[in-house]
Amino acid sequence: MTLRGLEPNAFISAKMVAMYASTGDINSSVNLFNQIENPSSLLFNSIIRAYTRFGYHEKTFRTYFQMHSLGLKGDNFTFPFVLKSCAVLLCIRLGKIIHGQSLRIGVESDFYVGASLIDMYVKCGILSDAQHLFDTLSVRDVAAWNALIAGYMKEGDISAAEDLFGRMPNKNIVSWTAMISGYNQNGFADHALNSFDEMLRENSEVKPNWVTIMSILPACGHSAALERGRKIHNYARSIGLDSNSSVQTALVSMYAKCGSLIDSRLCFDRINPREKNLVTFNTMITAYASHGYVSDAILIFQDMIQTGVQPDSITFTALLSGFSHSGQVDMGLKYFNSMTQIYSVEPKVEHYACVIDLLSRNGKLMEALGFINRMPMEAGPSIWGALLAASRNHRNLEIAELAAQKLFVLEPENSGNYVLLSNMYAEVGMWDEVNNLRAALKCQGVKKSLGCSWIEIHGKSHLFHGGDKSHPQTDEINMFLEAVEEKIKAAGYVPDTRFVLHDVSEEEKESNLVTHSEKLAIAFGLLNTSYGTILRVTKNLRICGDCHSATKFISKVFGREIIVRDLNRFHHFRDGFCSCGDYW
């Protein structure tokens, strides 16, 4: 047309704008649009769609206002894209204006407009309006159901999401993925895994996409379900999804959280170097740091910088936590200072918390206290919690009391703070103070978090609580633990009864130590696996000093590698040593 000197009319221009946009050439779309003197509604719809698809949401708004100023009204092809931009930018005011206009011209009940309105209200946090609109629709597109389910999951109203999902006449992969990711976001990993299984059983026509795989893998990581994660990885490979870089990144995270750092690194290395982005690098850095291999985390960080990817706050949170767990104060402070001086990343509360943890773990409690006083923001629970935990380790009751008093105000519902201070009082025989704290806990209705550990054997997770007698193999486990205790004592293990904080005899204290949940899980693992099998145990709280010492001896006496993931980090026990170097 250009060679022949012809000018396209509005209809042909609309088709050409859409064509250019579909090939990724947004600039040609815009240039062509700007050449048309009398654009039609169809042409406006094409450029609005293009702007929205390419993420130019402010331009979507300006173009829509331009369209409106020319007396051209939007329709069921205009509103969904403008509403999508409203949802992305959380522009509820314009969204409500569009809603009103759709009502006036009678397209509110259109499949796409109705679903887009519901999605906009959900993403803007007005779930009541989304539900009201959903209830008024005579015919509901599957996208409307999906948007509302995702909204309820985001709000934590799982029962409402489940009710909607159960009433859906037709479910697609987006519906199932919304439920799976929603369960994950709300901490119900077992529900997510069950939904994934149900999806595959119920309708063979529904096949997971890469988003579904990305959504289910964190459930395996949360539950430390390594064998389950491997099966999902194999399934993803069988349907050609494991080559997706986002899936590979999710696999890196899953394997690391399940305690298999080797598999984690293999997945990282399989990702095309050109496709490694900030999320990919951060995931691998976090994996190494959480396992105590901070030198490897630094190498990944340096590789990231060399490839031109700039770090963000998550990068430094991972690195600083790694330095904290390895006791590398100078390196930690060096990287903390480099945040602003070299990389223009403004430190947040979590970075200050890592530095406080780094200093106080290393016994520099007064220096940590001074650092808190110089912070540009108010110290929150993470700051005072780090100081309290370190004060326990270094037996500084004075600073512990200061930190605990701050925490009692900031998070009065957290029983861990009361327990930690109570334990310190018990260690020095201050039983009146112990009883006072216990009374305060009871008076405020705060319940102590119970310690538990679990281990996956042959694809099935087995959960244990301290002193647990509910497991079918309880008698066998307890008899075996007695034998384990004798063997490791012969090898030099001495029970550390400081971790049994009751006013009872030493013999009773030793008896209590034997039935800690992580020891029960390890004993179960030794009984039910063959020699050479790596044992992977997860504990919901920090591993106690006695269990840490005992596990080192068990790894040596029984010739097993034992990986324990506690609340703070991973511990790799091998040949009588731990990867943390007894610094955790």
XYZ file of C-alpha atoms in Angstrom:
584
model
C 0.000 0.000 0.000
C 2.855 2.357 0.795
C 4.554 1.664 -2.564
C 1.325 2.412 -4.417
C 0.752 5.592 -2.387
C -2.440 4.275 -0.845
C -3.672 5.293 2.583
C -5.443 2.585 4.601
C -8.946 3.387 5.816
C -9.995 3.005 9.462
C -11.137 -0.599 8.998
C -7.956 -1.780 7.292
C -5.853 0.256 9.759
C -7.499 -1.530 12.686
C -6.556 -4.884 11.171
C -3.005 -3.711 10.507
C -2.571 -2.317 14.044
C -3.668 -5.686 15.419
C -1.333 -7.492 13.006
C 1.712 -5.406 13.991
C 0.927 -5.882 17.696
C 0.554 -9.646 17.296
C 4.098 -9.803 15.863
C 5.504 -7.742 18.749
C 5.947 -4.532 16.727
C 4.088 -2.122 18.991
C 5.898 0.907 17.537
C 4.494 0.285 14.054
C 1.043 -0.152 15.575
C 1.294 3.230 17.289
C 2.731 5.003 14.234
C -0.058 3.698 12.036
C -2.726 4.652 14.574
C -1.389 8.190 14.787
C -1.626 8.604 10.985
C -5.380 8.036 10.858
C -7.327 11.323 10.962
C -10.732 9.876 11.806
C -10.153 6.730 13.863
C -13.094 4.390 14.382
C -14.127 2.466 17.498
C -12.619 -0.632 15.897
C -9.260 1.133 15.464
C -9.333 2.410 19.064
C -10.102 -1.096 20.272
C -7.092 -2.455 18.389
C -4.620 0.049 19.849
C -6.124 -0.226 23.374
C -5.722 -3.984 23.171
C -2.116 -3.559 21.978
C -1.206 -1.141 24.780
C -2.708 -3.439 27.408
C -0.989 -6.545 26.043
C 2.399 -4.806 26.129
C 1.879 -3.424 29.649
C 1.448 0.247 28.704
C -1.508 0.643 31.032
C -1.338 4.417 31.437
C -1.435 4.731 27.620
C -4.458 2.435 27.623
C -6.222 4.938 29.894
C -5.195 7.989 27.817
C -6.308 6.331 24.605
C -9.642 5.360 26.130
C -10.223 8.953 27.300
C -9.283 10.191 23.810
C -11.798 7.771 22.328
C -14.466 8.961 24.765
C -13.727 12.632 24.031
C -14.396 12.019 20.322
C -17.872 10.728 21.156
C -16.997 7.110 20.478
C -18.426 4.699 23.029
C -16.664 1.636 24.333
C -18.133 -1.808 23.837
C -17.587 -5.393 24.907
C -14.269 -5.383 23.006
C -13.032 -2.185 24.697
C -13.937 -2.650 28.340
C -12.129 -5.955 29.111
C -8.740 -4.436 28.197
C -9.328 -1.151 30.013
C -10.522 -3.116 33.055
C -7.414 -5.292 32.904
C -5.272 -2.140 33.109
C -7.396 -0.947 36.039
C -6.729 -4.262 37.790
C -2.963 -4.093 37.200
C -2.676 -0.489 38.439
C -5.321 -0.991 41.179
C -7.264 1.941 39.721
C -10.631 1.231 41.303
C -12.050 4.695 40.555
C -11.734 4.289 36.785
C -12.837 0.678 37.116
C -16.109 1.781 38.665
C -16.585 4.377 35.912
C -16.152 1.647 33.295
C -18.598 -0.513 35.255
C -21.166 2.292 35.109
C -20.657 2.788 31.378
C -21.038 -0.940 30.753
C -24.329 -0.847 32.640
C -25.615 2.098 30.579
C -24.977 0.387 27.256
C -26.076 -3.044 28.500
C -22.873 -5.093 28.224
C -22.266 -5.736 31.928
C -23.632 -9.248 31.538
C -21.385 -10.009 28.567
C -19.135 -13.010 29.273
C -15.876 -11.126 28.911
C -16.982 -7.829 30.419
C -18.541 -9.534 33.465
C -15.462 -11.677 34.075
C -13.182 -8.642 33.629
C -15.216 -6.610 36.117
C -15.061 -9.407 38.683
C -11.313 -9.765 38.149
C -10.857 -6.002 38.545
C -12.807 -5.878 41.814
C -10.935 -8.932 43.138
C -7.502 -7.498 42.357
C -8.471 -4.121 43.807
C -9.450 -5.885 47.036
C -13.218 -5.292 46.886
C -14.374 -8.880 47.125
C -17.909 -7.990 48.206
C -18.564 -6.113 44.946
C -17.042 -8.985 42.965
C -19.333 -11.482 44.711
C -22.398 -9.224 44.222
C -21.682 -8.901 40.500
C -21.078 -12.636 40.203
C -24.447 -13.327 41.842
C -26.268 -11.047 39.380
C -24.824 -12.666 36.250
C -27.378 -14.954 34.612
C -24.688 -16.776 32.645
C -21.217 -17.077 34.147
C -18.141 -17.653 32.079
C -15.505 -19.973 33.592
C -13.195 -16.942 33.849
C -15.641 -15.302 36.277
C -15.600 -18.392 38.511
C -11.814 -18.542 38.379
C -11.379 -14.854 39.227
C -13.642 -15.108 42.276
C -11.973 -18.332 43.495
C -8.557 -16.651 43.233
C -9.926 -13.659 45.141
C -11.178 -15.737 48.053
C -7.911 -17.662 48.197
C -6.010 -14.369 48.274
C -8.166 -13.230 51.207
C -7.605 -16.535 53.020
C -11.275 -17.529 52.840
C -10.564 -21.095 51.804
C -14.041 -22.451 52.551
C -15.649 -19.878 50.216
C -13.176 -20.778 47.454
C -13.844 -24.497 47.985
C -17.599 -23.909 47.857
C -17.310 -22.072 44.534
C -14.966 -24.680 43.110
C -17.352 -27.462 44.121
C -20.274 -25.722 42.369
C -18.410 -25.031 39.122
C -20.177 -26.752 36.214
C -16.994 -26.855 34.134
C -13.464 -26.642 35.480
C -10.436 -25.843 33.344
C -6.732 -25.884 34.146
C -6.931 -22.281 35.431
C -9.576 -23.382 37.974
C -7.420 -26.204 39.283
C -4.297 -24.041 39.327
C -6.142 -21.336 41.299
C -7.034 -23.897 43.968
C -3.540 -25.431 44.075
C -1.723 -22.088 44.297
C -4.315 -20.797 46.766
C -3.789 -23.732 49.109
C -0.049 -23.161 48.889
C -0.309 -19.452 49.637
C -2.368 -20.219 52.727
C 0.009 -22.876 54.050
C -2.047 -25.954 53.154
C 0.576 -27.871 51.211
C -1.139 -31.229 51.738
C -4.387 -29.849 50.271
C -2.456 -28.549 47.260
C -0.894 -31.959 46.654
C -4.257 -33.715 47.054
C -5.867 -31.298 44.575
C -3.095 -31.953 42.067
C -3.704 -35.705 42.349
C -7.470 -35.233 42.101
C -7.073 -33.101 38.980
C -5.139 -35.849 37.219
C -7.576 -38.562 38.370
C -10.849 -36.791 37.757
C -10.518 -35.659 34.169
C -7.756 -36.841 31.911
C -8.560 -33.996 29.494
C -7.285 -31.436 32.036
C -3.523 -31.318 31.693
C -1.217 -29.192 33.851
C 0.544 -26.278 32.216
C 3.792 -24.695 33.332
C 1.925 -22.427 35.787
C 0.339 -25.478 37.443
C 3.720 -27.172 37.842
C 5.186 -23.975 39.279
C 2.271 -23.822 41.723
C 2.539 -27.406 42.984
C 6.323 -27.604 43.447
C 6.376 -25.215 46.463
C 3.998 -27.620 48.236
C 6.656 -30.332 47.955
C 9.275 -27.907 49.257
C 7.112 -26.815 52.175
C 6.430 -30.416 53.184
C 9.998 -31.563 52.427
C 8.389 -34.241 50.243
C 11.421 -35.055 48.097
C 10.103 -38.248 46.500
C 6.824 -36.528 45.656
C 8.775 -33.654 44.134
C 10.828 -36.071 42.023
C 7.647 -37.715 40.707
C 6.175 -34.336 39.733
C 9.499 -33.415 38.096
C 9.402 -36.663 36.089
C 5.783 -36.003 35.149
C 6.660 -32.472 33.996
C 9.493 -33.935 31.926
C 7.143 -36.489 30.338
C 4.805 -33.741 29.072
C 7.613 -31.445 27.979
C 7.353 -28.786 30.687
C 10.645 -29.227 32.527
C 12.536 -27.198 29.905
C 10.570 -24.071 30.833
C 12.957 -21.729 32.700
C 10.302 -20.758 35.274
C 9.603 -24.429 36.019
C 13.342 -25.081 36.267
C 13.661 -22.227 38.770
C 10.793 -23.684 40.814
C 12.606 -27.042 40.723
C 15.798 -25.379 42.005
C 13.842 -24.065 44.985
C 11.934 -27.308 45.587
C 15.003 -29.531 45.646
C 16.867 -27.108 47.918
C 13.997 -26.974 50.410
C 13.738 -30.766 50.345
C 17.410 -30.983 51.298
C 18.852 -32.131 47.956
C 21.289 -29.378 47.064
C 22.895 -31.517 44.343
C 19.604 -31.809 42.437
C 18.970 -28.121 43.016
C 22.272 -27.169 41.386
C 21.732 -29.609 38.505
C 18.429 -27.910 37.674
C 20.087 -24.500 37.903
C 22.839 -25.576 35.497
C 20.274 -26.906 32.997
C 18.724 -23.460 32.565
C 19.883 -21.682 29.416
C 22.325 -18.941 30.541
C 20.385 -16.413 28.451
C 17.203 -17.273 30.381
C 18.699 -16.924 33.868
C 17.120 -13.849 35.405
C 17.138 -12.221 38.834
C 14.638 -14.726 40.258
C 16.755 -17.654 39.039
C 19.955 -16.324 40.595
C 18.219 -15.327 43.841
C 16.763 -18.831 44.161
C 20.182 -20.486 43.863
C 21.853 -17.949 46.179
C 19.120 -18.524 48.771
C 19.524 -22.296 48.425
C 23.258 -22.209 49.121
C 22.900 -19.686 51.962
C 20.164 -21.687 53.727
C 22.312 -24.828 53.561
C 25.300 -23.000 55.043
C 27.412 -22.898 51.870
C 27.890 -19.147 51.784
C 31.077 -19.319 49.672
C 29.071 -21.002 46.893
C 26.351 -18.365 47.310
C 28.991 -15.668 46.746
C 30.201 -17.415 43.567
C 26.645 -17.418 42.186
C 26.317 -13.754 43.158
C 29.524 -12.886 41.298
C 28.349 -14.867 38.279
C 25.077 -12.924 38.359
C 26.890 -9.571 38.387
C 29.153 -10.636 35.517
C 26.128 -11.529 33.371
C 24.716 -8.044 33.899
C 21.879 -8.955 36.280
C 21.651 -6.441 39.120
C 20.873 -7.660 42.659
C 17.823 -6.598 44.641
C 16.792 -6.669 48.296
C 16.052 -10.417 48.167
C 19.593 -11.110 46.949
C 21.100 -9.354 49.944
C 18.692 -10.905 52.432
C 19.907 -14.334 51.295
C 23.586 -13.387 51.381
C 23.406 -11.657 54.772
C 21.544 -14.575 56.344
C 24.258 -16.870 54.989
C 26.981 -14.736 56.567
C 25.011 -14.709 59.819
C 24.761 -18.501 59.947
C 28.454 -18.899 59.175
C 29.650 -16.203 61.587
C 31.465 -14.153 58.913
C 31.013 -10.730 60.489
C 33.463 -8.738 58.343
C 32.156 -10.174 55.070
C 28.589 -9.619 56.174
C 29.211 -5.962 57.017
C 31.105 -5.513 53.746
C 28.155 -6.751 51.690
C 25.685 -4.775 53.801
C 27.596 -1.563 53.115
C 27.877 -2.415 49.410
C 24.080 -2.391 49.102
C 23.908 1.407 48.999
C 27.478 2.241 48.023
C 27.737 -0.018 44.964
C 24.329 -1.449 44.019
C 21.932 1.356 45.070
C 19.730 -1.036 47.051
C 18.183 0.610 50.093
C 18.410 -1.640 53.187
C 15.079 -2.730 54.651
C 14.148 -4.052 58.086
C 15.045 -7.607 57.068
C 18.595 -6.550 56.158
C 19.083 -4.791 59.483
C 17.711 -7.902 61.192
C 20.362 -10.015 59.428
C 23.122 -7.672 60.608
C 21.780 -7.725 64.177
C 21.675 -11.516 63.980
C 25.208 -11.576 62.548
C 26.663 -9.389 65.318
C 24.761 -10.905 68.222
C 25.350 -14.522 67.173
C 29.049 -13.679 67.208
C 28.778 -12.473 70.799
C 28.842 -8.765 69.904
C 25.624 -8.079 71.814
C 26.430 -4.515 72.862
C 27.524 -3.674 69.313
C 24.234 -5.121 68.051
C 22.313 -3.024 70.576
C 24.132 0.091 69.392
C 23.342 -0.821 65.785
C 19.649 -1.040 66.690
C 19.749 2.435 68.222
C 21.279 3.866 65.005
C 18.727 2.277 62.665
C 16.708 4.721 60.508
C 13.477 2.871 61.315
C 11.826 1.411 64.396
C 13.122 -2.027 65.326
C 10.477 -4.671 64.755
C 9.977 -8.235 66.035
C 12.627 -9.716 63.719
C 15.281 -7.372 65.168
C 14.483 -7.948 68.834
C 13.876 -11.649 68.184
C 17.398 -12.053 66.778
C 18.844 -10.279 69.810
C 16.820 -12.411 72.234
C 17.883 -15.677 70.584
C 21.555 -14.673 70.616
C 21.302 -13.547 74.238
C 20.117 -17.063 75.077
C 23.067 -18.615 73.283
C 25.551 -16.298 75.020
C 23.691 -16.430 78.357
C 23.262 -12.674 78.681
C 20.130 -12.466 80.793
C 20.153 -8.667 81.043
C 19.952 -8.055 77.288
C 17.563 -10.994 76.920
C 15.144 -9.358 79.343
C 15.374 -6.060 77.437
C 14.673 -7.760 74.088
C 11.888 -9.902 75.537
C 10.082 -6.922 77.035
C 10.078 -5.244 73.611
C 8.731 -8.427 72.022
C 5.979 -8.862 74.618
C 4.596 -5.537 73.356
C 5.264 -5.999 69.629
C 3.930 -9.559 69.322
C 2.150 -10.571 72.542
C 0.673 -13.652 70.847
C 4.076 -15.217 70.107
C 4.654 -17.858 72.774
C 8.229 -18.462 71.625
C 9.465 -15.246 73.229
C 8.003 -16.184 76.616
C 9.420 -19.699 76.332
C 12.905 -18.502 75.405
C 13.127 -16.140 78.383
C 11.550 -18.761 80.635
C 14.203 -21.250 79.525
C 16.952 -18.786 80.439
C 15.462 -18.320 83.892
C 15.238 -22.098 84.299
C 18.887 -22.569 83.340
C 19.965 -20.422 86.282
C 17.361 -21.849 88.644
C 15.104 -18.761 88.770
C 11.959 -20.863 89.120
C 9.795 -18.042 90.500
C 10.381 -16.047 87.294
C 9.657 -19.169 85.251
C 6.335 -19.617 87.021
C 5.489 -15.916 86.578
C 6.037 -16.160 82.803
C 3.988 -19.331 82.586
C 1.198 -17.622 84.486
C 1.374 -14.641 82.106
C 1.122 -16.999 79.135
C -1.915 -18.705 80.612
C -3.563 -15.416 81.586
C -3.214 -14.005 78.060
C -4.380 -17.217 76.441
C -1.118 -17.681 74.534
C -0.438 -21.304 73.673
C 3.055 -22.721 73.365
C 4.064 -23.902 69.886
C 4.589 -27.643 70.022
C 7.751 -29.018 68.487
C 7.362 -31.641 65.789
C 9.517 -33.348 63.178
C 8.720 -35.366 60.096
C 10.584 -37.641 57.743
C 9.626 -38.955 54.305
C 10.134 -42.694 53.796
C 9.144 -44.370 50.512
C 7.106 -41.327 49.481
C 5.107 -41.131 52.732
C 5.624 -38.516 55.462
C 5.723 -39.631 59.107
C 5.133 -36.979 61.779
C 6.460 -37.130 65.345
C 5.923 -34.913 68.396
C 8.116 -34.891 71.488
C 7.387 -37.980 73.583
C 5.086 -39.231 70.812
C 3.464 -42.625 71.417
C 0.911 -42.558 68.607
C 3.033 -44.030 65.814
C 2.397 -47.727 64.982
C 6.103 -48.464 65.503
C 6.367 -46.598 68.827
C 7.566 -49.577 70.884
C 10.144 -50.546 68.276
C 11.340 -46.924 67.966
C 11.737 -46.487 71.727
C 13.637 -49.763 72.120
C 15.885 -48.818 69.219
C 16.509 -45.343 70.709
C 17.723 -46.941 73.928
C 20.249 -48.944 71.909
C 21.219 -45.813 69.945
C 21.763 -43.935 73.197
C 24.128 -46.624 74.493
C 26.140 -46.715 71.254
C 26.648 -42.959 70.946
C 27.495 -42.648 74.659
C 30.197 -45.245 74.109
C 31.471 -43.056 71.264
C 31.700 -40.011 73.546
C 28.243 -38.436 73.539
C 27.241 -36.744 76.801
C 23.561 -35.672 77.162
C 23.231 -31.912 77.606
C 20.494 -31.663 80.220
C 20.399 -27.868 80.034
C 17.836 -28.360 77.272
C 15.361 -30.041 79.625
C 14.121 -27.097 81.575
C 12.154 -28.646 84.388
C 12.931 -28.752 88.086
C 13.511 -32.528 88.056
C 16.394 -34.967 88.571
C 19.223 -35.393 86.049
C 18.036 -38.938 85.297
C 14.569 -37.664 84.392
C 16.111 -34.933 82.264
C 18.129 -37.475 80.261
C 14.989 -39.543 79.751
C 13.145 -36.505 78.390
C 15.957 -35.740 75.949
C 15.730 -39.185 74.345
C 12.184 -38.615 73.076
C 12.668 -35.244 71.349
C 10.792 -35.276 68.035
C 13.878 -35.112 65.787
C 15.419 -38.128 67.547
C 12.195 -40.094 67.069
C 12.183 -39.222 63.357
C 15.850 -40.178 62.930
C 15.347 -43.482 64.758
C 12.355 -44.260 62.557
C 14.439 -43.473 59.485
C 17.288 -45.749 60.600
C 14.853 -48.575 61.245
C 13.058 -48.304 57.912
C 15.794 -47.575 55.366
C 18.792 -49.501 54.111
C 22.407 -48.657 54.907
C 23.647 -45.701 52.891
C 20.249 -44.029 52.493
C 20.345 -40.317 53.292
C 17.891 -39.378 56.052
C 16.082 -36.068 55.596
C 14.265 -34.704 58.654
C 12.309 -31.460 58.937
C 11.631 -29.745 62.278
C 9.200 -26.873 62.790
C 11.377 -25.233 65.480
C 15.102 -24.686 65.985
C 16.979 -27.938 66.667
C 18.119 -28.026 70.296
C 21.784 -28.288 71.250
C 21.512 -31.801 72.631
C 19.778 -33.171 69.533
C 22.394 -31.440 67.386
C 25.184 -33.115 69.360
C 23.456 -36.507 69.355
C 22.828 -36.384 65.600
C 26.534 -35.779 64.944
C 27.370 -38.940 66.878
C 24.572 -40.915 65.185
C 25.891 -39.944 61.738
C 29.319 -41.278 62.724
C 28.312 -44.433 64.589
C 25.722 -45.550 61.990
C 27.597 -44.271 58.932
C 24.667 -42.223 57.671
C 24.326 -38.783 56.180
C 21.500 -36.986 57.991
C 20.063 -33.700 56.742
C 17.937 -31.752 59.213
C 15.981 -28.689 58.150
C 14.982 -26.620 61.171
C 13.277 -23.253 61.464
C 16.427 -21.327 60.508
C 18.584 -23.420 58.203
C 19.772 -26.824 56.995
C 22.209 -29.008 58.924
C 24.167 -31.619 56.962
C 25.483 -34.252 59.401
C 28.196 -36.553 58.089
C 30.953 -38.575 59.816
C 30.373 -36.862 63.160
C 30.422 -33.309 61.829
C 27.757 -30.762 60.876
C 27.928 -28.317 57.974
C 27.064 -25.464 60.365
C 30.315 -25.981 62.255
C 28.280 -25.946 65.497
C 27.375 -22.333 64.727
C 23.665 -21.931 64.333
